[in-house]
Coordinates of C-alpha atoms in Angstrom, one line a residue:
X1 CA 2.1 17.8 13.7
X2 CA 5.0 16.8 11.6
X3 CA 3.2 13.8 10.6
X4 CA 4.5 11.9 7.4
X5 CA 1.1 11.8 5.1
X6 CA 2.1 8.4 4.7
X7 CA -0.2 6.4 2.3
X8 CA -0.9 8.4 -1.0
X9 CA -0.7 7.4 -4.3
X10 CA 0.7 9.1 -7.7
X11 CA -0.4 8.8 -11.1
X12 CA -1.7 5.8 -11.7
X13 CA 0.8 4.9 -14.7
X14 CA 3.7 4.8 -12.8
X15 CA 3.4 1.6 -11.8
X16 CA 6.5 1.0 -11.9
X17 CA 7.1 2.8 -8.1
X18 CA 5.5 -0.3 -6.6
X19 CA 7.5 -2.3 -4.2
X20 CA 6.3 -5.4 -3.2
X21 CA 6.7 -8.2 0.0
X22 CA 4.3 -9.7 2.3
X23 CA 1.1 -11.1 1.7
X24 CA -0.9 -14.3 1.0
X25 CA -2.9 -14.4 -1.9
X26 CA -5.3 -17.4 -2.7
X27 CA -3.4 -18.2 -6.1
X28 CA 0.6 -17.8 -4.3
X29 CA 2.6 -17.8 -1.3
X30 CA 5.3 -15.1 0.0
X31 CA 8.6 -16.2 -1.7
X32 CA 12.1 -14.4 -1.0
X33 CA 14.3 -13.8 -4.1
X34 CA 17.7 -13.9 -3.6
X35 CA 19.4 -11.0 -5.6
X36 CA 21.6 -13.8 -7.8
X37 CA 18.4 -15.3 -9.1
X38 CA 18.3 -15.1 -12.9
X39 CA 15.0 -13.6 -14.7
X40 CA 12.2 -16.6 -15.6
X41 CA 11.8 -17.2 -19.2
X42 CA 9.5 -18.6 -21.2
X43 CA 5.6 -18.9 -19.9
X44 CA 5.1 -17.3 -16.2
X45 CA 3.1 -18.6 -13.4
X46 CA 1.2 -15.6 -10.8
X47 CA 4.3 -16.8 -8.5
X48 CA 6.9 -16.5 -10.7
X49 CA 5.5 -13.1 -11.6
X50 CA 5.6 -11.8 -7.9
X51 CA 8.9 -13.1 -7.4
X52 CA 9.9 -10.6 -9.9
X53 CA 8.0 -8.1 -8.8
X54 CA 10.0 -8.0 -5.2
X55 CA 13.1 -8.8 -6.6
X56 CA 12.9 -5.7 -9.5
X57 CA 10.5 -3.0 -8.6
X58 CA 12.2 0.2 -8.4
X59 CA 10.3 1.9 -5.6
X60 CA 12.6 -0.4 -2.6
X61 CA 15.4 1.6 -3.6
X62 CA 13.9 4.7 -3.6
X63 CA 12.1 3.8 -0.1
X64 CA 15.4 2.2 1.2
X65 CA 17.4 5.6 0.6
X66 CA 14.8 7.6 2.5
X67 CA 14.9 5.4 5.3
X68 CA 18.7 6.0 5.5
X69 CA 18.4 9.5 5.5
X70 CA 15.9 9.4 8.5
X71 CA 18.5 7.5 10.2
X72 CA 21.0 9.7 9.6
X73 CA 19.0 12.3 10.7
X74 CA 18.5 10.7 14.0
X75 CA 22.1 10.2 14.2
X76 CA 22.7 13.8 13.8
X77 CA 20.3 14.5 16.3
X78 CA 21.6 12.2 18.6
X79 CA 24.9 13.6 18.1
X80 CA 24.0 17.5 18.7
X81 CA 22.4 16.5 21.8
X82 CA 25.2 15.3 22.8
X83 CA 27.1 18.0 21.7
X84 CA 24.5 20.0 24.0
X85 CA 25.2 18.0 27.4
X86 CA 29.1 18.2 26.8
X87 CA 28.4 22.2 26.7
X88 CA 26.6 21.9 29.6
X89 CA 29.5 19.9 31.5
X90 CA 32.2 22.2 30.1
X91 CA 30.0 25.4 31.6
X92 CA 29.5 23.4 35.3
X93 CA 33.2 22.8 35.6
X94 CA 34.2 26.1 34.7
X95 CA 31.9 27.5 37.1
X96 CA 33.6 24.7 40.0
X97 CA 36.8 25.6 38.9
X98 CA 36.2 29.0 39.4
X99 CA 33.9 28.9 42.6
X100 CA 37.3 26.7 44.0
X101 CA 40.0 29.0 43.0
X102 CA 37.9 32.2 44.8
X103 CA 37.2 30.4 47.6
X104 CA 41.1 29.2 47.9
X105 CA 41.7 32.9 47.4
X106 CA 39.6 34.0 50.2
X107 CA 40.9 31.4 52.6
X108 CA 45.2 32.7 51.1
X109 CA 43.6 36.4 52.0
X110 CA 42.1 35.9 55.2
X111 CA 45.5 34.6 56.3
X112 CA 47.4 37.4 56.2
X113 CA 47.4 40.2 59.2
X114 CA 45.1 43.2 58.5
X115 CA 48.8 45.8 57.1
X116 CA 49.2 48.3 54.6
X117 CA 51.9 45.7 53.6
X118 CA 51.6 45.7 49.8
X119 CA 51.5 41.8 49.8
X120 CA 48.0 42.2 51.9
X121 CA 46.9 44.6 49.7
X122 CA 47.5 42.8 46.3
X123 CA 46.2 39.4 48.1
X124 CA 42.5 41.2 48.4
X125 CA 42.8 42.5 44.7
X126 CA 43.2 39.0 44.1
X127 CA 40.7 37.8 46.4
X128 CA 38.5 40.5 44.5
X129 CA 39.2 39.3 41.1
X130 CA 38.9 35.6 41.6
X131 CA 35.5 36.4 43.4
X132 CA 34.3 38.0 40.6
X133 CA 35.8 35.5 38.0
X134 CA 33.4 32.8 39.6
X135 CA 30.1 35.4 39.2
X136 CA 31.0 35.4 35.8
X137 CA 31.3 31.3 35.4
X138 CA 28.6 31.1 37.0
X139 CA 26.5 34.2 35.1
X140 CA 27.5 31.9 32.0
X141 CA 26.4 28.3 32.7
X142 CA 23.0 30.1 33.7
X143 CA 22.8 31.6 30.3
X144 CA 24.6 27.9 28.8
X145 CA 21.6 26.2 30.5
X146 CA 19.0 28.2 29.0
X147 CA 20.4 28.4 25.5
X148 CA 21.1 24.7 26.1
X149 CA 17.9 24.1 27.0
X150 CA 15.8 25.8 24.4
X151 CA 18.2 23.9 21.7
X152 CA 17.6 20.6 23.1
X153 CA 14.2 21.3 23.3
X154 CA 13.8 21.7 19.5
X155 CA 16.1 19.1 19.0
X156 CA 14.2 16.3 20.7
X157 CA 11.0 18.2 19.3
X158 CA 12.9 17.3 15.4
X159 CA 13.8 14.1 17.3
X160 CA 9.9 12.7 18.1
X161 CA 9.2 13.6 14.3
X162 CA 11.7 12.1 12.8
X163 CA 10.8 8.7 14.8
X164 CA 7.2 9.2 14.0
X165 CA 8.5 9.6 9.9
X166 CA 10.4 6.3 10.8
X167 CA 7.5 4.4 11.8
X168 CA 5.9 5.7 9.4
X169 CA 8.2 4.8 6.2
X170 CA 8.5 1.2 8.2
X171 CA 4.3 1.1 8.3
X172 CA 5.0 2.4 4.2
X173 CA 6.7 -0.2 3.3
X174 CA 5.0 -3.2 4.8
X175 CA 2.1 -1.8 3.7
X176 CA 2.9 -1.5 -0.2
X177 CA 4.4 -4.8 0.1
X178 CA 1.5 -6.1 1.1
X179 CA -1.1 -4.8 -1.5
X180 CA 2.0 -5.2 -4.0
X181 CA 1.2 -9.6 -4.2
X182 CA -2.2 -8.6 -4.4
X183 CA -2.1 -5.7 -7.5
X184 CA 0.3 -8.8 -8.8
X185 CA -2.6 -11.0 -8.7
X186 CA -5.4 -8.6 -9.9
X187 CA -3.4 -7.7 -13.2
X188 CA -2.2 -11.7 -13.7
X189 CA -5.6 -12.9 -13.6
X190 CA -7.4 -9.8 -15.4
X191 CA -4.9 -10.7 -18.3
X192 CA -5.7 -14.5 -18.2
X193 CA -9.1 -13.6 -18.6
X194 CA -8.8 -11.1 -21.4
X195 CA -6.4 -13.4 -23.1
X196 CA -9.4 -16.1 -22.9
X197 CA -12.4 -13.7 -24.0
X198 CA -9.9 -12.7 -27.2
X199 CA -9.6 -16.3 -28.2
X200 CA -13.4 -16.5 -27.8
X201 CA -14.1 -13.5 -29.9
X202 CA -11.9 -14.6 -32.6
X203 CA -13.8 -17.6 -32.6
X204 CA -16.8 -16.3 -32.8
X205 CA -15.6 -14.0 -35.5
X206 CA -14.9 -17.3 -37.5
X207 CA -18.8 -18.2 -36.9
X208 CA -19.9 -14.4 -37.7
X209 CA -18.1 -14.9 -41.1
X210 CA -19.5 -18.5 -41.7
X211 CA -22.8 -17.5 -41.0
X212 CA -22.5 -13.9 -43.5
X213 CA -21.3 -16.4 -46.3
X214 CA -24.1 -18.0 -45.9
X215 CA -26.4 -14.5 -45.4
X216 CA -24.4 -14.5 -49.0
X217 CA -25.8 -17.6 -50.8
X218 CA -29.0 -17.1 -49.4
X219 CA -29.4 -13.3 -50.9
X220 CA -28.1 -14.7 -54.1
X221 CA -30.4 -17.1 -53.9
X222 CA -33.3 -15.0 -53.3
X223 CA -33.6 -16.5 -50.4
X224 CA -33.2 -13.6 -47.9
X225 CA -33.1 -9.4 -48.6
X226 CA -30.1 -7.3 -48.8
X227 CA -30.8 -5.5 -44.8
X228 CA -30.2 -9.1 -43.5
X229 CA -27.1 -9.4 -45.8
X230 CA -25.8 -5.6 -44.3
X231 CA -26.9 -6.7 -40.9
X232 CA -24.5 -9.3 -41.4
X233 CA -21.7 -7.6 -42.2
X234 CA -22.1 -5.4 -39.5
X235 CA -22.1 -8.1 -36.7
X236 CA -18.8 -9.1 -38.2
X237 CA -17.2 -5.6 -38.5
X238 CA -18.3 -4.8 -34.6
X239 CA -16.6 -7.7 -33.7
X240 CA -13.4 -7.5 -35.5
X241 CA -13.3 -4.6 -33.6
X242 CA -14.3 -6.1 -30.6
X243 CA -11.2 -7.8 -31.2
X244 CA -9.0 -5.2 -31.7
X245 CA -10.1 -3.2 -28.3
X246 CA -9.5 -6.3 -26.7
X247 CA -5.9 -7.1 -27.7
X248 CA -5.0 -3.3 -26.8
X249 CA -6.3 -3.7 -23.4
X250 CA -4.1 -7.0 -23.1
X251 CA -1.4 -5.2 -24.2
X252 CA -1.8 -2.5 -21.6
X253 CA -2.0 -5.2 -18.9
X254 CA 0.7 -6.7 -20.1
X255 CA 3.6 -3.2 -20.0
X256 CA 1.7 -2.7 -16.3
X257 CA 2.8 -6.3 -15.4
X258 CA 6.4 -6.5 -17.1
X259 CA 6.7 -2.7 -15.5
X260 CA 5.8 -4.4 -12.2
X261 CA 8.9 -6.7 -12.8
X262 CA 11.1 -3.9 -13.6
X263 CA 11.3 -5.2 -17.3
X264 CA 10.7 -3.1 -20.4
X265 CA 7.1 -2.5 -20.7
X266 CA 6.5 -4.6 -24.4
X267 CA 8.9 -7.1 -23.6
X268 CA 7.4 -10.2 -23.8
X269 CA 5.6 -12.1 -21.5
X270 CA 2.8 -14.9 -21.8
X271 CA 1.0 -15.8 -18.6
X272 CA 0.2 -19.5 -17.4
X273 CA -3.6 -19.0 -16.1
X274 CA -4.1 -19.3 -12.5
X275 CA -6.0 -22.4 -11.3
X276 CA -9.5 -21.2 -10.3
X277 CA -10.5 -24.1 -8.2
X278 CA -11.9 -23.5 -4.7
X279 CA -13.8 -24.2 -2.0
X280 CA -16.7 -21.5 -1.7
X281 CA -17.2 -20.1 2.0
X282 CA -19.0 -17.1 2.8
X283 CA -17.8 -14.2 5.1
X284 CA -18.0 -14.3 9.2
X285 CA -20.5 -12.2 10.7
X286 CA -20.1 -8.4 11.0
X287 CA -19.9 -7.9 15.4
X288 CA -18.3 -5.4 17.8
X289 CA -15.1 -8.0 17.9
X290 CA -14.8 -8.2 14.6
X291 CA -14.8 -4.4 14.5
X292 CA -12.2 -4.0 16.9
X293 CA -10.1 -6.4 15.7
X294 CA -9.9 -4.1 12.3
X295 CA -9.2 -1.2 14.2
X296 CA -6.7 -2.2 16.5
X297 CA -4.4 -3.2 13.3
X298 CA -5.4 0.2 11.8
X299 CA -2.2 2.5 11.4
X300 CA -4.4 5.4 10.4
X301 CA -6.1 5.1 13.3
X302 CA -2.9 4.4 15.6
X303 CA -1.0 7.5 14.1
X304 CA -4.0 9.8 15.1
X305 CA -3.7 8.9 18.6
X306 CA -0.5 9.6 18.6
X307 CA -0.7 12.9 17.5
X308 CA -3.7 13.0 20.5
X309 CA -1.2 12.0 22.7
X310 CA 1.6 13.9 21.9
X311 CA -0.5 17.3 21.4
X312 CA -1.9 16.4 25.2
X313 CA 1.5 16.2 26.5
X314 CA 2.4 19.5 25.1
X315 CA -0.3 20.8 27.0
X316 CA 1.0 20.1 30.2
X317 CA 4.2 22.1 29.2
X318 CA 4.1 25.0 31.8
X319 CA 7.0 26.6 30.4
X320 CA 4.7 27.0 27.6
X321 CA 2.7 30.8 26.8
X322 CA -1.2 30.2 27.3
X323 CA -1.8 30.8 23.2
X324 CA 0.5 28.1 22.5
X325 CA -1.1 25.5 25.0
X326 CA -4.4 26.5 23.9
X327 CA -2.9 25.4 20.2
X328 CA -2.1 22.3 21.1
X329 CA -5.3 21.7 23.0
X330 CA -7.3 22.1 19.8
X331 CA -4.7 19.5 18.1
X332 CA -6.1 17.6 20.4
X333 CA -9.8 18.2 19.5
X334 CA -8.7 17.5 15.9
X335 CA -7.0 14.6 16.2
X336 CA -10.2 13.3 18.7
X337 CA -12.6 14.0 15.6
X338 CA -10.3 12.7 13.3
X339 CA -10.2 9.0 15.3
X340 CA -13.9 9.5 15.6
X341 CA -14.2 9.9 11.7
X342 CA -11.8 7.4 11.1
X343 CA -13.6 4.8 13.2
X344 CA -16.3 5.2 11.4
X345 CA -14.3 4.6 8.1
X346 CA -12.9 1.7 9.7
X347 CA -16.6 0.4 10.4
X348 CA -17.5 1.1 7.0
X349 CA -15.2 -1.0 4.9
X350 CA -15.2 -3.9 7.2
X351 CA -18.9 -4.2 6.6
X352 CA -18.2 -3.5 2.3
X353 CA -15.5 -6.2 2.4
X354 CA -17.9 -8.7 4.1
X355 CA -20.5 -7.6 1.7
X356 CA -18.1 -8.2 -1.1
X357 CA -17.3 -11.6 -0.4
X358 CA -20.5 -13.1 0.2
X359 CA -21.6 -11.4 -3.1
X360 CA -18.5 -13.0 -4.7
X361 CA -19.2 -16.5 -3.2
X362 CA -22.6 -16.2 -4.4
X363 CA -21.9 -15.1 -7.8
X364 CA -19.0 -18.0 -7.9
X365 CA -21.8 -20.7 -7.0
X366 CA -24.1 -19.4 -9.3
X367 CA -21.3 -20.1 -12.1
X368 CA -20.5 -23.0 -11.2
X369 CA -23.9 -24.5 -11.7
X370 CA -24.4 -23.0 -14.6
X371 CA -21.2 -24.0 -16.1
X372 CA -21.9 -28.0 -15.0
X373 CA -25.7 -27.4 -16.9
X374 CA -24.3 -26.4 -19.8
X375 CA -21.6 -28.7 -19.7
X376 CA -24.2 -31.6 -19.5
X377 CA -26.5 -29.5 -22.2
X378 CA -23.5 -29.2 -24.7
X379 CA -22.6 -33.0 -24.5
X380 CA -26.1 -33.8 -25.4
X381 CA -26.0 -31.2 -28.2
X382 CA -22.9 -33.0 -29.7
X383 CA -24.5 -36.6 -29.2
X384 CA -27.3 -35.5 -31.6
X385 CA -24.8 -33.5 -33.9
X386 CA -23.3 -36.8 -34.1
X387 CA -26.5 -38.3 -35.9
X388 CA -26.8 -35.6 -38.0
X389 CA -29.7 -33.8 -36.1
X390 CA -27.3 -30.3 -36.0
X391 CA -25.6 -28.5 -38.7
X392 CA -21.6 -27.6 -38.1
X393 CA -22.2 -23.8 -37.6
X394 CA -25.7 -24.8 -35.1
X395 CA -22.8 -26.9 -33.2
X396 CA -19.7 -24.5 -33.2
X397 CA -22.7 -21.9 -31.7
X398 CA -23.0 -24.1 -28.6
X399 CA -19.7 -25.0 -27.9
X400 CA -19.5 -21.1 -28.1
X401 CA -21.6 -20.8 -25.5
X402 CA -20.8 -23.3 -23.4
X403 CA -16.9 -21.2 -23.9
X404 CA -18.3 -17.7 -22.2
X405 CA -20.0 -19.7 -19.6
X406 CA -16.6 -21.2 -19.1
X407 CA -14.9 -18.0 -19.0
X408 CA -17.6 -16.7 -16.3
X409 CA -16.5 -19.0 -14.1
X410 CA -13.5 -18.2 -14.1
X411 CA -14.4 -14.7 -13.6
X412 CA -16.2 -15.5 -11.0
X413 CA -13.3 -17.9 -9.2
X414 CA -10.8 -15.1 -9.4
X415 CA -13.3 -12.1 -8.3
X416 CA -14.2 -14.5 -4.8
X417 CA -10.3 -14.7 -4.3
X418 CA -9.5 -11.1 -4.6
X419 CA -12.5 -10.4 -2.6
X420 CA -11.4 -12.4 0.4
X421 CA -7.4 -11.0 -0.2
X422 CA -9.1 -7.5 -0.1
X423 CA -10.8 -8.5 3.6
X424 CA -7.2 -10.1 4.7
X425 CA -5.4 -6.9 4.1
X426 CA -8.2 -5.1 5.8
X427 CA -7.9 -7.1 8.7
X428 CA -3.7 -7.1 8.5
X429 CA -4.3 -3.0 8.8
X430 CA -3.1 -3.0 5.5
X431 CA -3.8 0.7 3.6
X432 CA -5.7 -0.5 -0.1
X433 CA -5.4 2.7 -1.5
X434 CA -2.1 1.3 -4.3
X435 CA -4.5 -1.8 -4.8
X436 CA -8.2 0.5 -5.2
X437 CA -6.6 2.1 -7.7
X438 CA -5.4 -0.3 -10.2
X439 CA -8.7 -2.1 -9.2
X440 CA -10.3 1.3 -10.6
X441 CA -8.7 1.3 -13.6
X442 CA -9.0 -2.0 -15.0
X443 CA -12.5 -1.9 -14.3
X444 CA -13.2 -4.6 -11.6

């Protein structure tokens, strides 16, 4: 159908191709950079981050130069059909010009007495000639017209796909733009939470190697047997490496995000945490309107019944052979299923996204009451550390604790908003394939 397969992604690693615009996450809003603005330094806010990201990332030009060339293409289209109608014109008024000059012939001819008078004679080789000068004008703007027509034909048949590619690189664009804030988003706040659960592991590396000193003086002391002591020094060696893993994972977040921005990848960049609080509300029922709503908004859906519709016009072609009408009448079957199919897609991931948030707000509630009993255990915990009741290391074990249930609430905070982003864009008609994929990959 000439269709531009609009929405498919590369290798994930190249995430530099990205271009971003339009969209609303929970943490920013939409802002325009002009092309004078000079790079942020120093710590980097999600917003300041997507600013770059539109301003820098390299896929715009790359996008903006194809849409150029389907405009030119258009133009030269536009131009040979032109071309076409002025051939067209020049073959008619040939054929006038001739058709006038025979009959003006005819009319000089039929003026002069019937003589063997040689002017008579040559006046009806004359007549004769211009006659048959206008048979051959007119022989020729019949054969003009059908050439002309055929060319025009394919012409306006290159024409309709080249429109369709437009809309298509337009519906490209806007649509990468869109899940661009939101990849933004999903990488900033992954990072701010891998950057927490390091400083949390070290930490708890520090009480690992307090506690194996002790496993230490107790052994020497008789106190406690050598598999305790190697047990130990196990925990500790599993999570220096804990550690490790951990800082290389940053590190990759950190070349996707700064390759995002159009930066080099280990540049450096340190990320101000997103604020994670919110007000938790669950997802609106699943219904017919709902439904329709997401698949009115659905390009997918819209291109494939416009391929429907333009395969059924086809059909009506009667200048058309039967073999080619029947073609296009099974584009149309293929297209029909296709809708049908993608419908039922459609239907689908409405009902996931819904799923996905009231999961998320659940989770998030969850959380947050754990986080405020623990908050209210741990203070009570230091008030009897305070008379002496708790050792140091019993102490920096709590507050510990009370650290990862910290941090999974803030998990939990940033999951809910990139659930209810993920059900916006559905809803926008906005193609997550870009977004699913770096979603994959960092393992949300």
């Amino acid at each position: 159908m000439g269709r531009l397969k609009y929405q498919k992604v590369g290798a994930f690693c190249l995430a530099g191709v990205l271009t971003f615009g339009m969209a609303t996450p929970a943490f920013a809003k939409t802002v325009y950079v002009s092309a004078e603005e000079e790079t942020v330094e120093g710590p980097m806010t999600l917003e300041a981050i997507q600013k770059q990201v539109l301003k820098n990332n390299r896929l715009q030009t790359t996008l903006n130069l194809n849409y150029k060339k389907v405009l030119s293409g258009l133009d030269a289209i536009d131009e040979g059909l032109g071309d076409l109608k002025d051939t067209q014109d020049s073959a008619a008024r040939a054929r006038k010009q001739a058709g006038d000059a025979a009959s003006a012939g005819k009319d000089l001819v039929n003026a002069i007495p019937p003589s063997y008078d040689p002017d008579y004679v040559l006046g009806q080789v004359s007549s004769g000639l211009l006659s048959g000068s206008y048979k051959t004008a007119n022989a020729m703007e019949d054969m003009t017209d059908s050439i002309v027509d055929q060319k025009r034909d394919e012409l306006e048949d290159q024409q309709q796909d080249l429109k369709n590619t437009k809309q298509d690189l337009n519906k490209t664009q806007e649509d990468w733009n869109n899940q661009a804030l939101l990849v933004s988003q999903l990488l900033v706040v992954k990072t701010a939470q891998v950057e927490k659960g390091i400083g949390l592991l070290e930490e708890k590396q520090d009480l690992m190697e307090r506690l194996y000193t002790i496993e230490e003086k107790k052994e020497s002391l008789g106190l406690s047997i050598k598999t305790d002591l190697k047990q130990a020094k196990l925990t500790v060696s599993e999570n220096s490496k804990d550690v490790q893993d951990a800082k290389d994972g940053l590190t990759l977040l950190k070349r996707q995000i700064n390759d995002l921005m159009g930066k080099p990848i280990d540049g450096e960049l340190e990320i101000v945490a997103p604020d994670m609080a919110r007000v938790i509300e669950y997802a609106p029922e699943y219904s017919e309107e709902l439904l329709k709503e997401a698949k009115d908004k659905n390009y997918q859906l819209k291109t494939l019944r416009r391929d429907y519709q333009q395969a059924e016009q086809k059909t009506k072609d009667n200048t058309l052979y039967s073999g080619q009408i029947k073609a296009h009448q099974l584009d149309m079957d293929i297209a029909k299923v296709s809708m049908e199919n993608q419908e039922i897609a459609i239907a689908n991931d409405l009902k996931k996204k819904l799923d996905s948030i009231n999961k998320a707000a659940s989770a998030y509630q969850i959380q947050k009451d754990t986080y405020e009993k623990a908050k209210t255990q741990l203070e009570q915990q230091q008030k009897t550390a305070e008379v002496g009741m708790l050792s140091s290391v019993e102490i920096q074990a709590l507050e510990l604790q009370f650290k990862q249930n910290e941090l999974a609430l803030m998990a939990a905070a940033y999951d809910y908003d990139l659930a209810w982003e993920e059900y916006r864009l559905l809803m926008s008609g906005t193609s997550l394939d870009i977004y699913d994929t770096y979603k994959a990959q960092v393992g949300a």
